[in-house]
Short mmCIF file of C-alpha atoms in Angstrom, two decimals:
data_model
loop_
_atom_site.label_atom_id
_atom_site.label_comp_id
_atom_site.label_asym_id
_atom_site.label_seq_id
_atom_site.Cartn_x
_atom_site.Cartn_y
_atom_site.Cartn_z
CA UNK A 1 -31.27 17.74 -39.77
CA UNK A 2 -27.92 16.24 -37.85
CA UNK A 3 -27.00 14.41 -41.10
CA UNK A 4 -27.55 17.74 -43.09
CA UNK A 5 -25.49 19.80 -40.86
CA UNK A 6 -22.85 17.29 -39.42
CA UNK A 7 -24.05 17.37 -35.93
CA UNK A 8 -21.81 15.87 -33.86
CA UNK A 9 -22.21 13.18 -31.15
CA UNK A 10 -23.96 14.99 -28.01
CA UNK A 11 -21.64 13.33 -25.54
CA UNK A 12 -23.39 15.19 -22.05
CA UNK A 13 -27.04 14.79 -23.53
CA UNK A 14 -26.18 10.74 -24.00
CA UNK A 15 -24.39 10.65 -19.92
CA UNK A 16 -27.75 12.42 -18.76
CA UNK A 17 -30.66 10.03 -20.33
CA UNK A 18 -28.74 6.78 -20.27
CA UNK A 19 -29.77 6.11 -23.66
CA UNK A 20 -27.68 5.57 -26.54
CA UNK A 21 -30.44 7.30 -29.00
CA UNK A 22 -29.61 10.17 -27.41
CA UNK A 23 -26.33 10.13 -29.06
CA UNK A 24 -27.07 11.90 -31.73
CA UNK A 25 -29.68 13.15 -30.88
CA UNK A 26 -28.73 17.37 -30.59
CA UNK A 27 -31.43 20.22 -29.30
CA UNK A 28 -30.80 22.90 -31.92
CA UNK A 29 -31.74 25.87 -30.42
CA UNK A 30 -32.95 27.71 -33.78
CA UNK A 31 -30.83 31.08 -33.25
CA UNK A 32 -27.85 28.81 -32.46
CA UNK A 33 -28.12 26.80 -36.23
CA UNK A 34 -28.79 29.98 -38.20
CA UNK A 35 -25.87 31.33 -36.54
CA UNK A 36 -23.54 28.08 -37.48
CA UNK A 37 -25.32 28.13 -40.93
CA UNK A 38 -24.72 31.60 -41.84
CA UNK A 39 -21.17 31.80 -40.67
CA UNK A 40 -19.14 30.40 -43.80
CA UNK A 41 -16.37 28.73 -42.25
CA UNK A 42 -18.75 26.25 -39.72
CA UNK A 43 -18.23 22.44 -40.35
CA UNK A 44 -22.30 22.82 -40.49
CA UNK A 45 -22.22 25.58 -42.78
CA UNK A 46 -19.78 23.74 -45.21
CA UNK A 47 -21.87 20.06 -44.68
CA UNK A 48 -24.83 22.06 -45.83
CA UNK A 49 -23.75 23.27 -48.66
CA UNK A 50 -22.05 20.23 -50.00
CA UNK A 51 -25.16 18.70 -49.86
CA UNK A 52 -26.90 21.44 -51.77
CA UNK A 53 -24.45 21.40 -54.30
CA UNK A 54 -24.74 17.32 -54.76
CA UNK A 55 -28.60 17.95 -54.62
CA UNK A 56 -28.22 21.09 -57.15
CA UNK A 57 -25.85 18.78 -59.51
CA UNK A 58 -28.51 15.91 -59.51
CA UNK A 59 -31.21 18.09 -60.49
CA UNK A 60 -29.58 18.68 -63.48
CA UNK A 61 -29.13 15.27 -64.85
CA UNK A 62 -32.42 13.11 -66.38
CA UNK A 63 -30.79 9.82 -65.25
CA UNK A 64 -31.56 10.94 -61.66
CA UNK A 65 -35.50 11.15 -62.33
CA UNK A 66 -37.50 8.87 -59.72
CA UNK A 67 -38.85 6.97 -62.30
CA UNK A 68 -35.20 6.07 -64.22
CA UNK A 69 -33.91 2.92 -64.99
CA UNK A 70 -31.42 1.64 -62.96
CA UNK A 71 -29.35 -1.57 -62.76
CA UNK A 72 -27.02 -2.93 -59.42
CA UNK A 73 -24.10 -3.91 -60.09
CA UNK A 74 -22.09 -6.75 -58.05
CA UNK A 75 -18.72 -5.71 -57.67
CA UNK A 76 -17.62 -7.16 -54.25
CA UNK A 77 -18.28 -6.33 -50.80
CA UNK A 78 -16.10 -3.02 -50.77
CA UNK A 79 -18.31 -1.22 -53.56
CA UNK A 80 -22.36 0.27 -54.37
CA UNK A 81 -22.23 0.26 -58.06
CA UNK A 82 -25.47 0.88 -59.42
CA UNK A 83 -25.86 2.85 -63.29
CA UNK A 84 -29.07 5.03 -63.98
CA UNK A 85 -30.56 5.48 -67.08
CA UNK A 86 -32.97 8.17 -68.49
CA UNK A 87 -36.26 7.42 -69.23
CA UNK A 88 -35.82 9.01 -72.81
CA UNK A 89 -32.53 7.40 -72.94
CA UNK A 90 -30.58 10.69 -73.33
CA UNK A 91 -28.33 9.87 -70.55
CA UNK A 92 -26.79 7.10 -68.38
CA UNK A 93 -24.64 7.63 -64.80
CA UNK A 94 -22.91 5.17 -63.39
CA UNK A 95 -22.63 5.71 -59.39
CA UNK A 96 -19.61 4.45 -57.95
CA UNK A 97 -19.58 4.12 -53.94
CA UNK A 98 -15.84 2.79 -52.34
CA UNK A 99 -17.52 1.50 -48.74
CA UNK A 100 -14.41 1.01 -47.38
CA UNK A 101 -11.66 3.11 -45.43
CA UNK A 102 -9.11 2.01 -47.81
CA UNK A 103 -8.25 3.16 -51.24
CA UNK A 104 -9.77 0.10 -53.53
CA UNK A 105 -9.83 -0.77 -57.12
CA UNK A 106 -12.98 -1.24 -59.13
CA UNK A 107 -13.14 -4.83 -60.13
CA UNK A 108 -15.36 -5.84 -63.10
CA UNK A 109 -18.98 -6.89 -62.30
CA UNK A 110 -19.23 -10.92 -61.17
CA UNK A 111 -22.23 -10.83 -63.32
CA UNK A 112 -23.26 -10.88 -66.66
CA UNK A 113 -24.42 -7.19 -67.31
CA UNK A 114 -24.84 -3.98 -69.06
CA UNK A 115 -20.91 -3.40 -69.16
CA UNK A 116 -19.57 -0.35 -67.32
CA UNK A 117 -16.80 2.48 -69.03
CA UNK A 118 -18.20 2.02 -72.73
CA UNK A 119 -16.10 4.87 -73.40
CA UNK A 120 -12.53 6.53 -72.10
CA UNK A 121 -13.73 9.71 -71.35
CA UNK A 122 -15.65 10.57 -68.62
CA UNK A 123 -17.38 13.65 -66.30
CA UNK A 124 -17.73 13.07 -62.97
CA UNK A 125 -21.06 15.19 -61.57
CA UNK A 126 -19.62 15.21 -57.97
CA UNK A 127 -16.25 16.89 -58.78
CA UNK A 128 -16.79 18.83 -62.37
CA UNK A 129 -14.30 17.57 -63.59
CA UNK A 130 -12.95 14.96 -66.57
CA UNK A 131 -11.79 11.68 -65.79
CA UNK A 132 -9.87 10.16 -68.70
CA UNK A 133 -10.09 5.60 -68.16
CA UNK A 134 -8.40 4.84 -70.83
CA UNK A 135 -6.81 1.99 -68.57
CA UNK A 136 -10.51 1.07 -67.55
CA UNK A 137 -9.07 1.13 -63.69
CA UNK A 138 -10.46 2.95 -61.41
CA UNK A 139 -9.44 3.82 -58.28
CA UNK A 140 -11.49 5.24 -55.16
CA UNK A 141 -10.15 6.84 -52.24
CA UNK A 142 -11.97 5.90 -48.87
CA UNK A 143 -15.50 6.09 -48.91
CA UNK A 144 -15.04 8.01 -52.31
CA UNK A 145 -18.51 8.47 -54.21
CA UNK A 146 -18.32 9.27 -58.39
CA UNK A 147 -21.04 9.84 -60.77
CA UNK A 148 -19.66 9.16 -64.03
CA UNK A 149 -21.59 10.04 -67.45
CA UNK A 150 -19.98 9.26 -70.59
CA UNK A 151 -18.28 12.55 -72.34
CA UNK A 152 -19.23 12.05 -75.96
CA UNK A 153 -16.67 13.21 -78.75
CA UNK A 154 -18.44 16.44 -80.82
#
């Protein structure tokens, strides 16, 4: 539940046990986080629904099924690459993770594999919106996460 809602650090719970678990580890008292969860404008309120809106976004995609093909891609240190693939073959994402707190740019994979950016344009499930890699650079912000699928020409 802390990830869901951003908990943060519970500094006087820590100083009390002695015990670093205890950390992060927050007593919710339950009319306390429907309170912070129904008010809007709560870092927990907002945390929550960013992840329901991720979760709500990968529901809708076939490359996300449990039982998709996936492949790993070995792009350095500073990046998760890894690209999905529907079991029927209708779709492929590729999942691009910047693990660093700078901004970074996408080197090729050091291995032979299925190639990444097959096409220029692209639709990133995270943000809605278009990417256009004509360039075939990419650039992440820190920590930056993008689900691209390729946006085929009607």
């Amino acid at each position: 539940i802390h990830s869901l809602t951003g908990t943060a650090n519970d500094q006087s719970y820590y100083e009390s046990t002695g015990r670093p678990r205890s950390l992060n580890r927050k007593k919710w008292d339950l009319a306390e986080l429907n309170a912070n969860l129904k008010d809007k404008t709560s870092r927990h309120s907002r945390i929550m629904e960013a992840y329901l809106k991720m979760l709500r976004r990968r529901n809708n995609h076939p490359a996300f099924d449990p039982e998709a093909h996936m492949h790993v891609h070995d792009c350095g240190p500073a990046f998760f690459v890894i690209s999905r693939h529907a079991i029927d073959g209708s779709e492929t994402v590729d999942c691009l993770f910047n693990l660093t707190p700078r901004e970074q740019e996408l080197p090729e994979p050091a291995e032979p594999s299925p190639p990444l950016f097959q096409t220029e344009t692209y639709y990133d499930i995270l943000s809605a919106r278009n990417m256009n890699l004509s360039k075939k650079k990419i650039h992440l912000q820190p920590y930056q996460a993008l689900w691209l699928t390729p946006k085929h020409k009607r």
